[in-house]
Short mmCIF file of C-alpha atoms and ligand atoms in Angstrom, two decimals:
data_model
loop_
_atom_site.label_atom_id
_atom_site.label_comp_id
_atom_site.label_asym_id
_atom_site.label_seq_id
_atom_site.Cartn_x
_atom_site.Cartn_y
_atom_site.Cartn_z
CA MET A 1 -49.26 42.17 155.51
CA ARG A 2 -45.85 40.86 156.41
CA SER A 3 -42.99 43.17 155.59
CA GLU A 4 -41.28 40.38 153.67
CA ASP A 5 -44.27 40.08 151.31
CA HIS A 6 -44.46 43.85 150.87
CA VAL A 7 -40.73 44.08 150.15
CA ARG A 8 -40.84 41.13 147.73
CA ASP A 9 -43.70 42.86 145.94
CA VAL A 10 -41.70 46.11 145.75
CA LEU A 11 -38.58 44.30 144.47
CA GLY A 12 -40.72 42.44 141.91
CA ARG A 13 -42.18 45.68 140.57
CA ILE A 14 -38.77 47.26 140.34
CA ALA A 15 -37.40 44.22 138.48
CA ARG A 16 -40.32 44.20 136.02
CA GLN A 17 -40.95 47.89 135.47
CA ASP A 18 -37.83 49.85 136.34
CA PRO A 19 -36.10 49.04 133.03
CA ASP A 20 -38.76 51.35 131.49
CA ILE A 21 -37.87 54.39 133.62
CA ARG A 22 -34.50 53.56 135.26
CA SER A 23 -35.23 55.19 138.60
CA MET A 24 -32.72 53.04 140.49
CA ILE A 25 -28.95 52.81 140.39
CA SER A 26 -28.82 49.71 142.58
CA VAL A 27 -31.26 47.43 144.31
CA LEU A 28 -30.38 46.00 147.71
CA ASP A 29 -31.76 42.58 146.91
CA GLU A 30 -28.81 40.38 147.82
CA GLY A 31 -26.26 39.73 150.51
CA PRO A 32 -26.02 40.72 154.14
CA GLY A 33 -28.30 43.62 155.04
CA SER A 34 -30.40 43.09 151.91
CA ALA A 35 -33.97 44.40 151.84
CA ILE A 36 -35.40 40.90 152.35
CA GLU A 37 -33.14 40.33 155.32
CA GLN A 38 -34.17 43.66 156.86
CA ALA A 39 -37.84 42.84 156.29
CA ARG A 40 -37.51 39.40 157.89
CA ALA A 41 -35.87 40.94 160.93
CA ILE A 42 -38.78 43.38 161.29
CA ASP A 43 -41.34 40.59 160.89
CA ALA A 44 -39.55 38.58 163.57
CA ARG A 45 -39.59 41.54 165.92
CA ILE A 46 -43.31 42.11 165.29
CA ALA A 47 -43.93 38.41 165.97
CA ARG A 48 -42.12 38.80 169.30
CA GLY A 49 -44.43 41.71 170.16
CA GLU A 50 -41.69 44.33 170.11
CA ASP A 51 -42.31 48.00 169.41
CA VAL A 52 -40.88 48.31 165.91
CA GLY A 53 -41.38 51.98 165.13
CA PRO A 54 -43.69 54.14 163.02
CA LEU A 55 -42.41 52.92 159.63
CA ALA A 56 -42.23 49.23 160.55
CA GLY A 57 -41.63 47.13 157.46
CA VAL A 58 -42.25 49.93 154.93
CA ALA A 59 -40.06 49.94 151.81
CA ILE A 60 -38.15 53.11 151.04
CA ALA A 61 -35.77 54.19 148.26
CA VAL A 62 -32.81 56.38 149.19
CA LYS A 63 -31.16 58.88 146.84
CA ASP A 64 -27.72 57.60 145.96
CA ASN A 65 -25.86 60.56 147.45
CA ILE A 66 -26.92 59.43 150.94
CA CYS A 67 -24.54 56.92 152.50
CA THR A 68 -25.74 53.42 153.29
CA SER A 69 -23.51 50.80 154.86
CA VAL A 70 -25.14 48.24 152.55
CA GLY A 71 -24.47 48.41 148.79
CA THR A 72 -22.82 51.30 146.98
CA THR A 73 -23.20 55.08 147.23
CA THR A 74 -22.27 56.37 143.78
CA CYS A 75 -23.65 59.93 143.60
CA ALA A 76 -24.40 58.89 139.99
CA SER A 77 -20.75 59.60 139.24
CA ASN A 78 -17.93 57.59 137.73
CA MET A 79 -15.84 59.13 140.49
CA LEU A 80 -17.65 56.95 143.05
CA ARG A 81 -18.96 54.16 140.84
CA SER A 82 -17.87 51.42 143.21
CA TYR A 83 -17.75 53.37 146.49
CA ARG A 84 -18.98 51.49 149.55
CA SER A 85 -19.67 53.64 152.57
CA PRO A 86 -18.44 52.19 155.86
CA TYR A 87 -21.36 53.81 157.71
CA ASP A 88 -25.02 54.78 157.44
CA ALA A 89 -26.00 58.44 157.14
CA THR A 90 -27.84 59.67 160.24
CA VAL A 91 -31.12 59.72 158.30
CA VAL A 92 -30.61 56.09 157.27
CA GLU A 93 -29.89 55.15 160.85
CA ARG A 94 -33.10 56.92 161.85
CA LEU A 95 -35.02 55.08 159.13
CA ARG A 96 -33.73 51.77 160.42
CA ARG A 97 -34.67 52.68 163.99
CA ALA A 98 -38.18 53.55 162.75
CA GLY A 99 -38.43 50.10 161.14
CA ALA A 100 -38.23 51.19 157.48
CA VAL A 101 -36.63 48.87 154.94
CA VAL A 102 -34.16 50.44 152.51
CA VAL A 103 -34.79 48.66 149.20
CA ALA A 104 -32.79 50.59 146.64
CA LYS A 105 -30.54 53.52 145.85
CA ALA A 106 -32.18 56.00 143.51
CA ASN A 107 -30.78 57.79 140.47
CA LEU A 108 -29.89 61.50 140.51
CA ASP A 109 -28.01 64.13 138.59
CA GLU A 110 -24.32 63.56 139.26
CA PHE A 111 -23.52 64.88 142.76
CA ALA A 112 -27.07 66.35 142.78
CA MET A 113 -26.15 68.98 140.20
CA GLY A 114 -29.01 69.38 137.78
CA SER A 115 -32.73 69.89 137.35
CA SER A 116 -33.69 66.96 135.16
CA CYS A 117 -31.93 63.77 136.32
CA GLU A 118 -30.20 63.58 132.95
CA HIS A 119 -26.67 64.32 134.21
CA SER A 120 -26.17 60.84 135.62
CA ALA A 121 -23.26 58.57 134.75
CA PHE A 122 -25.85 55.75 134.80
CA GLY A 123 -28.12 57.37 132.20
CA PRO A 124 -31.27 59.46 132.69
CA THR A 125 -34.42 58.53 134.61
CA HIS A 126 -37.68 58.82 132.68
CA ASN A 127 -40.92 60.35 133.93
CA PRO A 128 -43.54 57.67 134.78
CA TRP A 129 -46.32 59.94 133.40
CA ASP A 130 -44.68 60.20 129.99
CA ARG A 131 -41.48 58.32 129.38
CA THR A 132 -40.27 60.81 126.78
CA ARG A 133 -40.05 63.44 129.56
CA VAL A 134 -37.67 64.12 132.41
CA PRO A 135 -38.79 63.43 135.98
CA GLY A 136 -37.14 66.64 137.21
CA GLY A 137 -33.96 66.71 139.24
CA SER A 138 -31.82 66.20 140.86
CA SER A 139 -33.70 63.63 142.99
CA GLY A 140 -35.49 62.33 139.89
CA GLY A 141 -35.00 58.65 140.64
CA SER A 142 -36.55 58.94 144.11
CA ALA A 143 -39.58 60.87 142.82
CA ALA A 144 -40.08 58.61 139.79
CA ALA A 145 -39.93 55.48 141.99
CA VAL A 146 -42.74 56.76 144.22
CA ALA A 147 -44.77 58.06 141.25
CA ALA A 148 -44.40 54.73 139.44
CA GLY A 149 -45.82 52.99 142.49
CA PHE A 150 -42.67 50.99 143.24
CA CYS A 151 -42.44 52.07 146.87
CA PRO A 152 -44.53 54.39 149.03
CA LEU A 153 -41.65 56.53 150.32
CA ALA A 154 -38.28 57.88 149.21
CA LEU A 155 -35.56 60.23 150.39
CA GLY A 156 -34.17 63.07 148.33
CA SER A 157 -31.89 66.02 148.93
CA ASP A 158 -32.63 69.63 148.05
CA THR A 159 -29.90 72.23 147.53
CA GLY A 160 -31.80 74.48 145.15
CA GLY A 161 -35.01 72.62 144.37
CA SER A 162 -34.03 68.99 143.96
CA ILE A 163 -36.90 67.62 146.03
CA ARG A 164 -39.63 70.05 145.03
CA LEU A 165 -38.95 70.04 141.29
CA PRO A 166 -39.17 66.26 140.77
CA ALA A 167 -42.12 66.05 143.19
CA SER A 168 -43.94 68.59 141.03
CA HIS A 169 -43.06 66.93 137.72
CA CYS A 170 -43.98 63.47 139.03
CA GLY A 171 -47.24 64.42 140.78
CA ILE A 172 -46.26 63.53 144.36
CA VAL A 173 -45.55 65.31 147.64
CA GLY A 174 -41.98 66.46 148.35
CA VAL A 175 -40.75 68.40 151.37
CA LYS A 176 -37.58 70.46 151.75
CA PRO A 177 -37.21 71.03 155.50
CA THR A 178 -35.76 74.14 157.18
CA TYR A 179 -31.98 74.23 156.98
CA GLY A 180 -30.82 72.49 160.16
CA ARG A 181 -33.98 70.42 160.70
CA VAL A 182 -32.43 67.24 159.34
CA SER A 183 -28.87 66.04 159.87
CA ARG A 184 -26.63 66.17 156.80
CA TYR A 185 -24.21 63.64 158.24
CA GLY A 186 -23.67 61.04 155.54
CA LEU A 187 -25.12 63.16 152.76
CA VAL A 188 -22.33 63.62 150.20
CA ALA A 189 -21.98 67.39 150.25
CA TYR A 190 -22.86 69.50 147.25
CA ALA A 191 -23.27 72.99 148.79
CA SER A 192 -23.13 72.58 152.54
CA SER A 193 -24.88 75.82 153.48
CA LEU A 194 -27.88 74.91 151.30
CA ASP A 195 -28.23 71.10 151.35
CA GLN A 196 -31.14 69.44 153.19
CA ILE A 197 -32.50 65.90 153.05
CA GLY A 198 -36.25 65.46 152.86
CA PRO A 199 -39.14 63.08 152.14
CA PHE A 200 -41.12 62.08 149.05
CA ALA A 201 -44.52 60.45 149.53
CA ARG A 202 -47.88 60.02 147.85
CA SER A 203 -49.74 62.01 150.48
CA VAL A 204 -49.12 64.89 152.86
CA GLU A 205 -49.75 62.59 155.81
CA ASP A 206 -47.13 60.06 154.71
CA ALA A 207 -44.65 62.87 154.11
CA ALA A 208 -45.37 64.19 157.62
CA LEU A 209 -44.77 60.76 159.16
CA LEU A 210 -41.49 60.30 157.34
CA LEU A 211 -40.35 63.85 158.06
CA ARG A 212 -40.74 63.31 161.77
CA VAL A 213 -38.51 60.26 161.60
CA LEU A 214 -35.79 62.22 159.79
CA CYS A 215 -35.70 65.35 161.99
CA GLY A 216 -33.69 66.05 165.10
CA GLU A 217 -30.38 67.26 166.44
CA ASP A 218 -27.31 65.20 165.61
CA ALA A 219 -23.93 65.40 167.31
CA HIS A 220 -22.36 64.58 163.92
CA ASP A 221 -23.76 67.71 162.25
CA SER A 222 -23.08 70.98 164.06
CA THR A 223 -25.61 72.79 161.86
CA SER A 224 -28.47 70.53 162.98
CA ALA A 225 -30.91 72.47 165.15
CA SER A 226 -31.45 71.65 168.81
CA LEU A 227 -35.17 72.24 168.69
CA PRO A 228 -37.97 69.89 169.69
CA VAL A 229 -39.44 67.98 166.75
CA PRO A 230 -43.22 68.17 166.69
CA ASP A 231 -45.42 65.27 165.65
CA PHE A 232 -46.09 66.68 162.19
CA ALA A 233 -48.98 64.30 161.56
CA LEU A 234 -50.82 65.49 164.67
CA GLY A 235 -53.59 67.99 163.92
CA LEU A 236 -52.78 67.78 160.23
CA ASP A 237 -56.44 68.26 159.33
CA GLU A 238 -56.73 71.52 161.24
CA THR A 239 -56.33 74.48 158.93
CA PRO A 240 -54.73 77.45 160.69
CA ALA A 241 -57.42 80.00 161.63
CA GLY A 242 -57.42 83.33 159.81
CA LEU A 243 -55.05 81.93 157.22
CA ARG A 244 -53.19 84.59 155.23
CA LEU A 245 -51.27 83.47 152.19
CA GLY A 246 -48.84 85.66 150.29
CA VAL A 247 -48.62 85.52 146.52
CA PRO A 248 -45.50 87.26 145.20
CA ARG A 249 -46.19 89.48 142.19
CA GLN A 250 -42.94 88.19 140.72
CA ALA A 251 -44.28 84.60 140.77
CA ARG A 252 -46.93 85.57 138.23
CA SER A 253 -44.26 86.08 135.60
CA SER A 254 -45.26 86.18 131.95
CA ALA A 255 -42.40 83.71 131.41
CA ASN A 256 -44.48 80.99 133.09
CA ASN A 257 -45.91 78.33 130.82
CA PRO A 258 -49.63 79.28 130.39
CA GLU A 259 -50.77 75.92 131.78
CA VAL A 260 -48.55 76.33 134.84
CA ALA A 261 -49.98 79.84 135.28
CA ARG A 262 -53.54 78.48 135.04
CA VAL A 263 -52.91 75.72 137.60
CA PHE A 264 -51.31 78.27 139.94
CA GLU A 265 -54.26 80.70 139.71
CA GLU A 266 -56.73 77.84 140.27
CA ALA A 267 -54.78 76.75 143.35
CA ILE A 268 -54.99 80.27 144.76
CA GLU A 269 -58.76 80.20 144.18
CA VAL A 270 -59.01 76.90 146.09
CA TYR A 271 -57.47 78.58 149.13
CA ARG A 272 -59.73 81.59 148.72
CA SER A 273 -62.76 79.29 148.68
CA LEU A 274 -61.45 77.68 151.87
CA GLY A 275 -61.62 81.09 153.54
CA ALA A 276 -57.96 82.13 153.29
CA THR A 277 -57.05 85.75 152.69
CA ILE A 278 -54.78 86.10 149.69
CA VAL A 279 -52.24 88.90 150.05
CA ASP A 280 -50.23 90.33 147.15
CA VAL A 281 -46.62 90.54 148.28
CA ASP A 282 -43.30 91.52 146.77
CA LEU A 283 -40.24 89.35 146.50
CA ALA A 284 -38.35 91.81 144.35
CA LEU A 285 -35.14 89.82 144.62
CA LEU A 286 -36.68 86.63 143.26
CA ASP A 287 -35.17 87.43 139.88
CA HIS A 288 -31.68 87.66 141.41
CA GLY A 289 -31.99 84.28 143.09
CA ILE A 290 -30.60 82.32 140.15
CA ALA A 291 -27.55 84.57 139.81
CA ALA A 292 -26.77 84.42 143.54
CA TYR A 293 -27.42 80.69 143.80
CA TYR A 294 -25.28 79.79 140.78
CA ILE A 295 -22.38 81.57 142.47
CA VAL A 296 -22.82 80.31 146.04
CA ALA A 297 -23.61 76.69 145.14
CA PRO A 298 -20.72 76.12 142.68
CA ALA A 299 -18.33 77.95 145.05
CA GLU A 300 -19.16 75.52 147.84
CA ALA A 301 -19.19 72.59 145.41
CA SER A 302 -15.70 73.38 144.11
CA SER A 303 -14.44 73.25 147.66
CA ASN A 304 -16.39 70.12 148.64
CA LEU A 305 -15.37 68.21 145.52
CA ALA A 306 -11.66 68.99 145.95
CA ARG A 307 -11.33 65.84 148.05
CA PHE A 308 -12.01 63.63 145.03
CA ASP A 309 -8.47 63.61 143.70
CA GLY A 310 -7.88 59.93 143.05
CA ILE A 311 -5.62 59.67 146.09
CA ARG A 312 -7.70 60.40 149.13
CA TYR A 313 -11.05 59.71 147.53
CA GLY A 314 -12.53 58.59 144.27
CA HIS A 315 -11.59 57.08 140.95
CA ARG A 316 -7.84 56.82 140.29
CA ALA A 317 -6.69 57.00 136.66
CA SER A 318 -3.86 54.81 135.42
CA LEU A 319 -0.75 56.67 134.43
CA ALA A 320 1.42 56.25 131.38
CA PRO A 321 5.21 56.05 131.88
CA GLY A 322 6.62 59.50 132.58
CA GLU A 323 3.37 61.01 133.88
CA ASP A 324 3.52 62.62 137.32
CA LEU A 325 1.33 63.52 140.28
CA PHE A 326 -0.20 66.47 138.47
CA ASP A 327 -1.21 64.16 135.62
CA LEU A 328 -2.76 61.80 138.14
CA TYR A 329 -4.97 64.55 139.58
CA CYS A 330 -5.90 65.84 136.15
CA LYS A 331 -6.68 62.47 134.62
CA SER A 332 -8.55 61.12 137.65
CA ARG A 333 -10.75 64.18 137.90
CA SER A 334 -11.32 64.43 134.14
CA GLU A 335 -12.31 60.78 133.93
CA GLY A 336 -14.28 60.73 137.17
CA PHE A 337 -16.41 63.87 136.84
CA GLY A 338 -19.00 64.41 134.11
CA PRO A 339 -19.25 67.65 132.11
CA GLU A 340 -21.83 69.43 134.31
CA VAL A 341 -19.85 68.75 137.49
CA GLN A 342 -16.69 69.98 135.77
CA ARG A 343 -18.54 73.13 134.72
CA ARG A 344 -19.61 73.76 138.35
CA ILE A 345 -16.08 73.22 139.65
CA MET A 346 -14.69 75.71 137.15
CA LEU A 347 -17.43 78.25 137.89
CA GLY A 348 -16.93 77.84 141.62
CA THR A 349 -13.16 78.07 141.47
CA HIS A 350 -13.44 81.19 139.32
CA VAL A 351 -15.82 83.07 141.64
CA LEU A 352 -13.62 82.25 144.64
CA SER A 353 -10.34 83.25 143.02
CA SER A 354 -8.61 86.34 144.34
CA GLY A 355 -9.58 89.35 142.29
CA TYR A 356 -13.07 87.95 141.63
CA TYR A 357 -14.04 86.94 145.16
CA ASP A 358 -15.50 90.33 146.09
CA ALA A 359 -17.15 90.95 142.77
CA TYR A 360 -18.91 87.57 142.67
CA TYR A 361 -18.91 85.57 145.87
CA ASN A 362 -19.23 88.42 148.37
CA THR A 363 -21.87 90.14 146.25
CA ALA A 364 -23.85 86.90 146.07
CA LEU A 365 -23.70 86.57 149.86
CA LYS A 366 -25.11 90.10 150.19
CA VAL A 367 -27.95 89.22 147.83
CA ARG A 368 -28.51 86.08 149.91
CA ARG A 369 -28.89 88.13 153.09
CA ALA A 370 -31.24 90.56 151.34
CA ILE A 371 -33.39 87.65 150.10
CA LYS A 372 -33.67 86.33 153.64
CA HIS A 373 -34.69 89.77 154.82
CA GLU A 374 -37.35 90.03 152.10
CA PHE A 375 -38.91 86.74 153.19
CA ASP A 376 -38.86 87.91 156.83
CA THR A 377 -40.79 91.02 155.82
CA VAL A 378 -43.34 88.99 153.85
CA PHE A 379 -43.87 86.60 156.77
CA SER A 380 -44.69 89.51 159.07
CA SER A 381 -47.98 89.79 157.17
CA CYS A 382 -48.79 86.22 156.17
CA HIS A 383 -48.48 82.61 157.33
CA ALA A 384 -47.01 81.22 154.16
CA VAL A 385 -46.16 82.06 150.57
CA LEU A 386 -47.54 80.32 147.48
CA MET A 387 -45.47 80.00 144.33
CA PRO A 388 -45.21 77.74 141.33
CA VAL A 389 -42.49 75.11 141.72
CA ALA A 390 -41.14 75.49 138.19
CA PRO A 391 -42.03 77.75 135.27
CA SER A 392 -42.91 74.76 133.04
CA PRO A 393 -44.14 71.18 133.36
CA ALA A 394 -41.75 68.28 132.78
CA PHE A 395 -39.86 68.89 129.55
CA ARG A 396 -38.64 66.34 127.01
CA LEU A 397 -35.49 64.33 127.59
CA GLY A 398 -32.64 66.08 125.82
CA GLU A 399 -34.54 69.35 125.43
CA LYS A 400 -32.27 71.40 127.70
CA THR A 401 -29.09 69.37 128.04
CA GLN A 402 -27.21 71.54 125.51
CA ASP A 403 -28.29 74.78 127.15
CA PRO A 404 -27.10 75.03 130.77
CA LEU A 405 -28.71 78.43 131.31
CA ALA A 406 -32.15 77.16 130.25
CA MET A 407 -31.66 74.27 132.70
CA TYR A 408 -30.64 76.65 135.52
CA LEU A 409 -33.72 78.82 134.89
CA GLU A 410 -35.92 75.85 135.84
CA ASP A 411 -34.90 76.62 139.41
CA VAL A 412 -36.10 80.24 139.44
CA TYR A 413 -38.83 79.58 142.04
CA THR A 414 -36.92 77.14 144.22
CA VAL A 415 -33.38 78.42 144.82
CA THR A 416 -34.27 81.54 146.85
CA ILE A 417 -35.83 79.31 149.50
CA ASN A 418 -32.54 77.44 150.00
CA LEU A 419 -30.61 80.71 150.08
CA ALA A 420 -32.97 81.85 152.85
CA GLY A 421 -32.82 78.47 154.64
CA LEU A 422 -36.61 78.15 154.70
CA PRO A 423 -38.85 75.08 154.52
CA ALA A 424 -40.93 74.57 151.39
CA MET A 425 -42.86 71.77 149.74
CA SER A 426 -44.57 70.74 146.54
CA VAL A 427 -48.07 69.34 146.60
CA PRO A 428 -49.91 68.07 143.47
CA ALA A 429 -52.02 70.98 142.18
CA GLY A 430 -53.34 70.04 138.76
CA MET A 431 -52.61 68.73 135.31
CA ALA A 432 -51.08 70.70 132.47
CA ARG A 433 -51.76 69.90 128.80
CA ASP A 434 -48.49 69.97 126.93
CA GLY A 435 -47.77 68.54 123.50
CA GLY A 436 -50.88 66.35 123.59
CA VAL A 437 -50.25 64.81 127.02
CA SER A 438 -51.36 65.65 130.55
CA LEU A 439 -48.58 66.24 133.06
CA PRO A 440 -48.74 66.87 136.79
CA VAL A 441 -47.91 70.30 138.17
CA GLY A 442 -47.17 71.07 141.81
CA LEU A 443 -47.91 74.04 144.02
CA GLN A 444 -45.08 75.33 146.18
CA ILE A 445 -45.85 76.33 149.77
CA VAL A 446 -43.13 78.18 151.67
CA SER A 447 -43.31 78.86 155.39
CA PRO A 448 -41.18 80.59 158.01
CA ALA A 449 -38.22 78.65 159.42
CA PHE A 450 -39.16 75.63 161.57
CA GLU A 451 -42.87 76.06 160.79
CA GLU A 452 -43.13 72.75 158.92
CA SER A 453 -46.19 71.77 160.96
CA MET A 454 -48.13 74.74 159.70
CA MET A 455 -46.85 74.30 156.16
CA LEU A 456 -48.00 70.68 156.12
CA ARG A 457 -51.43 71.65 157.47
CA ILE A 458 -51.79 74.26 154.72
CA ALA A 459 -50.85 71.60 152.16
CA ARG A 460 -53.23 69.08 153.69
CA ALA A 461 -56.14 71.54 153.41
CA PHE A 462 -55.42 71.80 149.68
CA GLU A 463 -55.08 68.05 149.28
CA ARG A 464 -58.44 67.49 150.96
CA ALA A 465 -60.19 70.10 148.83
CA THR A 466 -58.92 68.86 145.46
CA PRO A 467 -58.67 65.57 143.54
CA TRP A 468 -55.02 66.07 142.57
CA GLY A 469 -53.41 64.17 145.43
CA SER A 470 -55.13 60.95 144.46
CA MET A 471 -54.00 60.97 140.83
CA ARG A 472 -51.66 58.15 139.90
CA SER A 473 -49.30 57.85 136.97
CA PRO A 474 -50.22 55.35 134.23
CA MET A 475 -47.41 53.09 135.50
CA ALA A 476 -48.71 53.12 139.07
CA SER A 477 -52.29 52.46 138.03
CA GLY A 478 -51.19 49.48 135.95
CA ALA A 479 -51.92 51.08 132.55
N1 LIG B 501 -30.87 72.41 140.00
C1 LIG B 501 -30.10 72.95 141.06
C2 LIG B 501 -28.64 72.72 140.79
O1 LIG B 501 -28.34 72.12 139.83
C3 LIG B 501 -30.50 72.36 142.37
C4 LIG B 501 -30.00 70.99 142.58
C5 LIG B 501 -30.29 70.47 143.97
O2 LIG B 501 -31.18 70.96 144.66
N2 LIG B 501 -29.51 69.49 144.40
O3 LIG B 501 -27.79 73.15 141.49
#
């Protein structure tokens, strides 16, 4: 199939069906560098017999906090509603080199702060399995677009669960790489010591292919690791011999939704039947993850977002006669940032203020180190750890927007992994009955740092042994 036909098909689906779920903020369907233009260029190169890369002609959606030199990069915020990046993020450059065609910029929680994709200045994204539900966040638009069958691949970013959570709620594969695996250059920073970009795909193999394209050292990001990048798709079907998988006692919390608990236990049994040894392990600090994360992440966010002051960057408010510079800062930031972002800035500024710094920020950093140490201990006795992704399946739109703490608790199983800098992924693991509908639920696999190859192989073994990876949402199957 020619890339142009594929891309036209993708754009057609988005035009027809996206009004039902609103996964995209903008579609790159016009002007220089448009998706069609990119696709034609790839087709021409193929016709000339050139080597066009592993993703030649494939359509991909990019989360709208990742800079693209074509179109806008809004971060789903009024602060950046009309922002045009002068450059491509390193990952976008890598996509282009691999032949991929960027078709659209996907919706997210404003500045990636949220767990449901409802905190967007462009309105919420809906879950393609049940449009009354959230797709999970913050990369909800990217996950929903893949789950709805619009495009086979998408990019998200994960600071505390934002790839794994929507992957789980939308029934697709999502990978959060080791901190440092993928360049953050051109990712609008939320919490720089936690942020990582990663792939969404319908299968483990596709995720592995895309991940390889994204990874590698980058002179523009000093935290990117100078390690060789393996071919993650190679040997994907080989399950590690003598596989030992840790199941934290704390992950079997009575607070889990009973259907999530059932799917999790069944997933463990699948691995047991494949010959894996299941080891009970302790992650005693799991319960402190939320507290530590919601200090560290807002602290970094308050610092990163300080640049949006209406002068150097971002929306500039108009002033009434007699108003001064202080009013300009206040008005621009009040108009530009939504309520959740403002809450994070206030939280972050508070925990960093003198007098509170030691009590909050420094304590959280100590917990962070202890969490890392706990994972190290667990990995001395097993290859990987299994956990649920979230305590509940996709909830209803509006259900948690008035209760920030309930929203934060959605991240209980994901944030510790970012604090420890580890790779983790969500793979479809079953269906949960909830309120008369069936909703996908993911299994989270966590591996030691830079062991993505092994993690993907463990996921692939599960995918091969179960029917869950081939389930499609009603939208994708044309229903
Ligand atoms: N839900 C978490 C937060 O709001 C994680 C978001 C993310 O990973 N970007 O901070």
